[in-house]
CSV table of C-alpha atoms and ligand atoms in Angstrom, one decimal:
chain,number,residue,atom,x,y,z
A,5,MET,CA,20.3,6.6,-35.3
A,6,ALA,CA,17.3,8.6,-34.0
A,7,GLY,CA,15.7,5.4,-32.6
A,8,ARG,CA,18.6,4.4,-30.8
A,9,ALA,CA,19.0,7.7,-28.9
A,10,HIS,CA,15.4,7.3,-27.9
A,11,ASP,CA,16.1,4.0,-26.2
A,12,ASP,CA,19.0,5.6,-24.4
A,13,ALA,CA,16.7,8.0,-22.6
A,14,GLU,CA,14.6,5.4,-21.0
A,15,GLY,CA,14.7,5.5,-17.2
A,16,LEU,CA,13.2,4.7,-13.8
A,17,ILE,CA,11.7,7.4,-11.5
A,18,VAL,CA,13.4,7.0,-8.1
A,19,ARG,CA,11.9,10.0,-6.6
A,20,ILE,CA,9.5,12.9,-7.0
A,21,ASP,CA,9.4,16.3,-5.5
A,22,ARG,CA,7.0,18.8,-6.5
A,23,GLY,CA,7.0,18.5,-10.2
A,24,TRP,CA,10.5,17.3,-10.5
A,25,SER,CA,11.5,13.8,-10.9
A,26,THR,CA,14.7,11.9,-10.3
A,27,VAL,CA,15.1,9.5,-13.2
A,28,ARG,CA,17.7,6.8,-12.9
A,29,ILE,CA,19.4,5.8,-16.5
A,30,GLY,CA,21.8,3.2,-15.7
A,31,ASP,CA,24.2,4.4,-13.2
A,32,GLU,CA,23.3,8.1,-13.8
A,33,GLU,CA,20.7,10.2,-12.2
A,34,VAL,CA,19.1,13.2,-14.0
A,35,ARG,CA,16.4,15.6,-12.8
A,36,THR,CA,13.4,16.3,-14.9
A,37,MET,CA,10.3,18.4,-15.0
A,38,ASN,CA,7.0,16.3,-15.0
A,39,VAL,CA,4.7,19.1,-16.5
A,40,GLY,CA,1.8,17.2,-18.1
A,41,ALA,CA,3.0,13.9,-17.3
A,42,ASP,CA,1.0,11.8,-14.8
A,43,VAL,CA,3.9,9.9,-13.1
A,44,ALA,CA,4.6,8.1,-9.9
A,45,VAL,CA,7.9,6.6,-8.4
A,46,GLY,CA,8.6,3.2,-10.1
A,47,ASP,CA,7.5,4.4,-13.4
A,48,VAL,CA,9.6,3.5,-16.6
A,49,VAL,CA,9.6,6.7,-18.6
A,50,VAL,CA,11.1,7.8,-22.0
A,51,LEU,CA,12.8,11.3,-21.6
A,52,ASP,CA,12.9,13.9,-24.3
A,53,ALA,CA,16.1,14.3,-26.6
A,54,GLY,CA,17.4,17.1,-24.0
A,55,ARG,CA,16.5,14.9,-21.0
A,56,GLU,CA,14.7,17.8,-19.8
A,57,ARG,CA,11.1,16.4,-19.7
A,58,VAL,CA,9.3,13.1,-19.4
A,59,ALA,CA,8.0,12.5,-23.0
A,60,SER,CA,6.1,9.2,-22.3
A,61,VAL,CA,5.3,6.8,-19.5
A,62,ARG,CA,5.5,3.1,-20.2
A,63,PRO,CA,2.3,1.2,-19.3
A,64,ARG,CA,2.4,0.2,-15.5
A,65,ARG,CA,2.4,-3.5,-14.4
A,66,THR,CA,1.0,-2.8,-11.1
A,67,ALA,CA,0.1,0.5,-9.2
A,68,ILE,CA,-0.7,1.3,-5.6
A,69,VAL,CA,-3.5,3.8,-6.1
A,70,ARG,CA,-5.5,5.5,-3.4
A,71,ARG,CA,-8.1,8.4,-3.0
A,72,ALA,CA,-6.3,11.6,-2.7
A,73,SER,CA,-7.5,13.5,0.5
A,74,GLY,CA,-8.0,16.6,-1.6
A,75,GLU,CA,-10.2,19.6,-1.1
A,76,GLY,CA,-13.9,18.9,-0.8
A,77,HIS,CA,-15.6,16.1,-2.7
A,78,ARG,CA,-13.5,16.2,-5.8
A,79,ALA,CA,-12.5,12.7,-6.6
A,80,LEU,CA,-8.7,12.6,-7.4
A,81,ARG,CA,-6.6,9.4,-7.7
A,82,ASP,CA,-3.1,9.6,-6.1
A,83,VAL,CA,-0.6,6.9,-7.5
A,84,VAL,CA,1.5,6.1,-4.4
A,85,ALA,CA,3.8,3.8,-6.5
A,86,ALA,CA,4.2,2.1,-9.8
A,87,ASN,CA,5.6,-1.2,-11.1
A,88,VAL,CA,6.1,-2.9,-7.8
A,89,ASP,CA,6.1,-6.9,-7.5
A,90,VAL,CA,5.5,-7.1,-3.6
A,91,VAL,CA,3.8,-4.9,-1.3
A,92,PHE,CA,4.4,-5.1,2.4
A,93,VAL,CA,1.7,-3.8,4.6
A,94,VAL,CA,3.7,-2.8,7.6
A,95,GLN,CA,2.3,-2.5,11.2
A,96,ALA,CA,3.8,-2.1,14.8
A,97,SER,CA,3.5,-5.2,17.0
A,98,ASP,CA,3.3,-2.8,20.1
A,99,LEU,CA,0.2,-1.0,19.3
A,100,PRO,CA,-3.4,-2.4,19.8
A,101,PRO,CA,-4.5,-4.5,16.8
A,102,ASN,CA,-6.7,-2.5,14.5
A,103,PRO,CA,-8.6,-5.0,12.2
A,104,ARG,CA,-10.6,-2.3,10.5
A,105,ARG,CA,-7.5,-0.5,9.5
A,106,THR,CA,-5.8,-3.8,8.4
A,107,GLU,CA,-8.6,-4.7,6.4
A,108,ARG,CA,-8.2,-1.4,4.3
A,109,GLU,CA,-4.7,-1.5,3.9
A,110,LEU,CA,-4.8,-5.1,2.8
A,111,ALA,CA,-7.6,-4.1,0.1
A,112,LEU,CA,-5.6,-1.2,-1.0
A,113,ALA,CA,-2.6,-3.4,-1.5
A,114,LEU,CA,-4.2,-6.1,-3.2
A,115,ASP,CA,-6.0,-3.5,-5.5
A,116,SER,CA,-2.4,-2.9,-6.9
A,117,GLY,CA,-2.3,-6.0,-8.8
A,118,ALA,CA,1.2,-7.1,-6.6
A,119,GLU,CA,1.7,-9.7,-4.3
A,120,VAL,CA,0.9,-8.8,-0.7
A,121,VAL,CA,2.6,-9.7,2.6
A,122,LEU,CA,1.5,-8.4,5.9
A,123,VAL,CA,4.5,-7.4,8.0
A,124,ALA,CA,4.3,-7.1,11.9
A,125,ASN,CA,7.3,-4.9,12.8
A,126,LYS,CA,8.8,-4.2,16.2
A,127,CYS,CA,8.3,-7.6,17.6
A,128,ASP,CA,11.1,-6.9,20.0
A,129,LEU,CA,8.7,-4.6,21.9
A,130,VAL,CA,6.5,-7.6,22.8
A,131,GLY,CA,6.7,-10.8,24.6
A,132,PRO,CA,6.2,-14.2,23.2
A,133,ALA,CA,2.3,-14.7,24.1
A,134,GLU,CA,1.6,-11.0,22.5
A,135,ARG,CA,3.6,-12.0,19.5
A,136,GLU,CA,1.3,-14.9,18.7
A,137,GLU,CA,-1.6,-12.6,19.7
A,138,VAL,CA,-0.3,-10.1,16.9
A,139,ARG,CA,0.2,-13.0,14.5
A,140,ARG,CA,-3.5,-14.4,15.1
A,141,SER,CA,-5.1,-11.0,14.9
A,142,LEU,CA,-3.5,-10.2,11.6
A,143,GLU,CA,-4.2,-13.7,10.2
A,144,GLU,CA,-7.9,-13.2,11.0
A,145,SER,CA,-7.9,-10.1,8.6
A,146,ALA,CA,-5.6,-11.5,6.3
A,147,CYS,CA,-7.8,-13.8,4.3
A,148,GLY,CA,-5.0,-16.1,3.2
A,149,THR,CA,-2.4,-13.3,2.8
A,150,PRO,CA,0.9,-14.3,4.4
A,151,VAL,CA,1.9,-12.9,7.7
A,152,LEU,CA,5.3,-12.2,8.9
A,153,VAL,CA,6.3,-11.1,12.4
A,154,ALA,CA,9.8,-9.4,12.6
A,155,SER,CA,11.9,-6.9,14.3
A,156,ALA,CA,13.8,-4.1,12.0
A,157,ALA,CA,15.7,-3.3,15.0
A,158,THR,CA,17.1,-6.5,16.3
A,159,GLY,CA,17.1,-8.3,12.9
A,160,GLU,CA,14.7,-11.2,14.4
A,161,GLY,CA,12.2,-12.6,11.7
A,162,MET,CA,14.2,-10.4,8.9
A,163,ASP,CA,15.5,-13.4,7.1
A,164,ALA,CA,11.9,-14.3,6.2
A,165,VAL,CA,11.3,-10.6,5.3
A,166,ARG,CA,14.3,-10.8,3.1
A,167,ALA,CA,13.2,-13.8,1.4
A,168,ALA,CA,10.0,-12.3,0.7
A,169,CYS,CA,11.7,-9.7,-1.2
A,170,ALA,CA,13.7,-12.2,-3.5
A,171,GLY,CA,15.4,-9.4,-5.6
A,172,ARG,CA,12.1,-8.0,-6.8
A,173,THR,CA,10.7,-4.5,-6.2
A,174,VAL,CA,9.1,-4.2,-2.8
A,175,ALA,CA,6.9,-1.1,-1.5
A,176,LEU,CA,6.6,-0.7,2.3
A,177,VAL,CA,3.2,1.0,3.1
A,178,GLY,CA,1.7,1.4,6.6
A,179,ALA,CA,1.0,4.1,9.1
A,180,SER,CA,3.6,6.7,10.1
A,181,GLY,CA,5.7,5.2,12.9
A,182,ALA,CA,5.3,1.5,11.9
A,183,GLY,CA,9.1,1.2,11.1
A,184,LYS,CA,8.8,1.3,7.1
A,185,SER,CA,12.1,3.2,6.7
A,186,THR,CA,13.8,1.4,9.6
A,187,MET,CA,13.0,-1.8,7.7
A,188,VAL,CA,14.4,-0.6,4.3
A,189,ASN,CA,17.6,0.3,6.4
A,190,ALA,CA,17.7,-3.1,7.7
A,191,LEU,CA,17.3,-4.6,4.3
A,192,VAL,CA,19.8,-2.6,2.7
A,193,GLY,CA,22.2,-2.8,5.6
A,194,ASP,CA,22.9,1.0,5.6
A,195,ASP,CA,21.2,3.9,7.0
A,196,VAL,CA,19.8,5.3,3.7
A,197,GLN,CA,16.6,6.5,4.8
A,198,ARG,CA,15.8,8.9,7.6
A,199,THR,CA,13.7,7.4,10.6
A,200,GLY,CA,11.8,9.4,13.4
A,201,GLU,CA,10.9,8.6,16.9
A,202,VAL,CA,7.2,7.8,17.6
A,203,ARG,CA,5.0,10.1,20.0
A,204,THR,CA,5.2,8.9,23.7
A,205,GLY,CA,1.5,8.2,24.8
A,206,ASP,CA,0.1,6.8,21.4
A,207,GLY,CA,2.9,5.6,19.5
A,208,ARG,CA,2.1,7.3,16.3
A,209,GLY,CA,4.5,8.5,14.1
A,210,ARG,CA,5.6,12.0,12.9
A,211,HIS,CA,5.4,11.5,9.2
A,212,THR,CA,9.2,11.5,9.0
A,213,THR,CA,9.4,10.3,5.3
A,214,VAL,CA,7.7,13.0,3.1
A,215,ALA,CA,8.1,11.3,-0.4
A,216,ALA,CA,8.2,7.9,-1.9
A,217,GLU,CA,11.6,6.8,-2.9
A,218,LEU,CA,13.1,3.9,-4.5
A,219,VAL,CA,16.2,2.4,-3.0
A,220,PRO,CA,18.5,-0.3,-4.7
A,221,MET,CA,18.9,-3.4,-2.5
A,222,PRO,CA,22.6,-4.7,-2.5
A,223,GLY,CA,22.5,-7.8,-4.6
A,224,GLY,CA,19.4,-6.9,-6.6
A,225,GLY,CA,16.1,-5.6,-6.3
A,226,TRP,CA,14.3,-2.3,-5.0
A,227,LEU,CA,12.8,-1.1,-2.1
A,228,LEU,CA,10.2,1.7,-2.4
A,229,ASP,CA,9.7,3.5,0.9
A,230,THR,CA,6.6,5.5,1.3
A,231,PRO,CA,5.4,8.3,3.4
A,232,GLY,CA,3.2,7.0,6.3
A,233,LEU,CA,-0.6,6.5,5.3
A,234,ARG,CA,-3.0,8.7,7.2
A,235,ALA,CA,-6.6,7.8,6.3
A,236,VAL,CA,-6.6,4.9,3.9
A,237,ALA,CA,-9.2,5.6,1.3
A,238,LEU,CA,-9.3,3.3,-1.6
A,239,TRP,CA,-9.6,4.2,-5.1
A,240,LEU,CA,-11.9,2.5,-7.7
A,241,GLY,CA,-11.4,-1.3,-7.1
A,242,ALA,CA,-9.5,-3.9,-9.0
A,243,GLY,CA,-10.8,-6.8,-7.1
A,244,GLY,CA,-9.1,-5.8,-3.7
A,245,ILE,CA,-12.3,-5.7,-1.5
A,246,GLU,CA,-13.3,-8.9,-2.9
A,247,ARG,CA,-10.0,-10.5,-2.1
A,248,ALA,CA,-9.5,-8.9,1.2
A,249,PHE,CA,-13.1,-10.2,2.1
A,250,ALA,CA,-12.9,-13.5,0.3
A,251,ASP,CA,-14.7,-15.3,3.2
A,252,VAL,CA,-17.7,-12.9,3.3
A,253,PHE,CA,-17.9,-13.1,-0.6
A,254,ALA,CA,-18.0,-16.8,-0.5
A,255,LEU,CA,-20.8,-16.9,2.0
A,256,ALA,CA,-22.7,-14.3,-0.3
A,257,ASP,CA,-23.1,-16.7,-2.8
A,258,GLY,CA,-25.5,-18.6,-0.5
A,259,CYS,CA,-27.8,-15.5,0.0
A,260,ARG,CA,-31.2,-15.6,-1.6
A,261,PHE,CA,-30.8,-12.4,-3.6
A,262,ARG,CA,-27.9,-12.0,-5.7
A,263,ASP,CA,-27.7,-8.3,-4.9
A,264,CYS,CA,-28.2,-8.9,-1.2
A,265,ALA,CA,-26.5,-5.9,0.9
A,266,HIS,CA,-26.6,-8.2,3.9
A,267,ALA,CA,-28.6,-5.6,5.7
A,268,ASP,CA,-32.1,-6.7,6.3
A,269,GLU,CA,-33.0,-8.9,3.3
A,270,PRO,CA,-34.3,-12.4,4.0
A,271,GLY,CA,-32.3,-15.6,3.3
A,272,CYS,CA,-28.9,-13.6,3.9
A,273,ALA,CA,-26.2,-16.1,4.4
A,274,VAL,CA,-23.7,-13.7,5.5
A,275,ARG,CA,-26.2,-12.5,8.4
A,276,GLY,CA,-26.7,-16.2,9.2
A,277,ALA,CA,-23.1,-16.8,9.5
A,278,VAL,CA,-22.9,-13.8,12.0
A,279,GLU,CA,-25.7,-15.0,14.0
A,280,ARG,CA,-24.1,-18.4,14.4
A,281,GLY,CA,-21.1,-16.9,15.5
A,282,ASP,CA,-19.0,-18.0,12.6
A,283,LEU,CA,-18.2,-14.4,11.2
A,284,ASP,CA,-17.5,-11.2,13.1
A,285,ALA,CA,-20.2,-8.6,12.4
A,286,ALA,CA,-17.8,-5.8,12.5
A,287,ARG,CA,-15.9,-7.3,9.8
A,288,VAL,CA,-19.0,-7.5,7.7
A,289,ALA,CA,-19.8,-3.8,8.6
A,290,SER,CA,-16.5,-2.7,7.5
A,291,MET,CA,-16.8,-4.6,4.0
A,292,ARG,CA,-20.2,-2.9,3.5
A,293,GLN,CA,-18.7,0.4,4.3
A,294,LEU,CA,-15.9,-0.1,1.8
A,295,VAL,CA,-18.2,-1.2,-0.9
A,296,ARG,CA,-20.4,1.9,-0.3
A,297,GLU,CA,-17.4,4.2,-0.5
A,298,GLU,CA,-16.6,2.6,-3.8
A,299,GLN,CA,-20.1,3.1,-5.1
A,300,GLU,CA,-20.0,6.8,-4.2
A,301,LEU,CA,-16.7,7.2,-5.5
A,302,GLU,CA,-17.8,5.7,-8.8
A,303,GLU,CA,-20.8,8.2,-9.0
A,304,ALA,CA,-18.4,11.2,-8.1
A,305,VAL,CA,-16.2,10.2,-10.9
A,306,ARG,CA,-19.1,9.7,-13.3
A,307,SER,CA,-20.6,13.1,-12.5
A,308,ALA,CA,-17.2,14.9,-13.1
A,309,ARG,CA,-16.7,13.6,-16.4
B,10,GTP,N1,11.8,-1.3,19.0
B,10,GTP,C1,11.8,-1.2,17.7
B,10,GTP,N2,11.7,0.0,17.1
B,10,GTP,C2,11.5,0.2,15.8
B,10,GTP,C3,11.7,-0.9,14.9
B,10,GTP,N3,11.5,-0.4,13.7
B,10,GTP,C4,11.3,0.9,13.8
B,10,GTP,N4,11.5,1.2,15.2
B,10,GTP,C5,11.6,2.7,15.7
B,10,GTP,O1,10.2,3.1,15.3
B,10,GTP,C6,10.1,4.8,15.0
B,10,GTP,C7,9.6,4.9,13.6
B,10,GTP,O2,10.4,4.3,12.7
B,10,GTP,P1,10.2,4.7,11.1
B,10,GTP,O3,11.2,3.9,10.4
B,10,GTP,O4,10.7,5.9,11.2
B,10,GTP,O5,9.0,4.6,10.7
B,10,GTP,P2,8.1,4.8,9.3
B,10,GTP,O6,7.2,3.8,9.2
B,10,GTP,O7,9.0,4.9,8.4
B,10,GTP,O8,7.4,6.3,9.6
B,10,GTP,P3,6.8,7.4,8.6
B,10,GTP,O9,8.2,7.7,7.5
B,10,GTP,O10,6.8,8.7,9.4
B,10,GTP,O11,5.9,6.8,7.8
B,10,GTP,C8,11.8,4.9,15.1
B,10,GTP,O12,12.1,5.3,16.4
B,10,GTP,C9,12.4,3.5,14.9
B,10,GTP,O13,13.7,3.6,15.5
B,10,GTP,C10,11.6,-2.2,15.5
B,10,GTP,O14,11.6,-3.4,14.9
B,10,GTP,N5,11.7,-2.2,17.0
B,11,MG,MG1,9.6,6.5,6.9
B,12,ZN,ZN1,-26.6,-11.4,2.3
């Protein structure tokens, strides 16, 4: 039966290398060409009869999408991962806190539609007081998103990280060197992903992971390792900014003007909170910057049509 054969060729994209997808069908892996198909790791695809090409892509439940750092001002989207249930935003505990970067990563992760957890890795490299400082700093940017402090190297705090996976599909995102691949290896219990030393001096990674990859977890679920994010540029929002800055948006309800930009409008409740010392001015500036980028992107997308 023709319909039956079609069902059999449905698979999961576990890796993409320059126009070729590795598709897992049951326990088997086949390499197919993606020509003409807009696919990402995590996509469920239907292959053509010869299993050579992706014929169609199933609708995505969730997608981590960013603005591609392409040439010039062309507005291009880049789907980092599809159909993940949870996004771990991974950071290194031994680097100075970077709330602006955390806010961007959080908004990007929330925009995906998946659940989000902030993970401070490498807690073994800092003392107890610094650990609390790392947690506090992340919680300040988290806007209610759970924060876990752990070490993929020593296993400390990893029970909570494992519990947050709960047999689902989990994508790990964050800067190069944060320890995403090391964390995948710790969760799988085997060195399945290559890891790389960070640079001495600034602790930055060397972009060891070059392609997103889905790795099965023993006992169920998948881990989706991703290459380190360089600049974190958002794609058109799906409420990520509103959720990452829920505190600022709640205050904005009290502004006199509904379209208040919290710049110099009279009766601005957001600036009022900053002046009272209840809200960090840099956090507001960060939110306004993200909203501005989104508006510019909207215009770029519209004019490209
Ligand atoms: N001390 C310590 N080192 C860690 C921990 N996790 C990772 N590392 C080290 O940090 C370095 C970078 O780890 P990776 O796992 O390659 O980092 P990554 O986030 O995958 O980096 P990219 O693939 O470049 O994006 C390696 O030298 C790891 O051994 C940890 O919990 N504690
Ligand atoms: Mg890696
Ligand atoms: Zn205002």
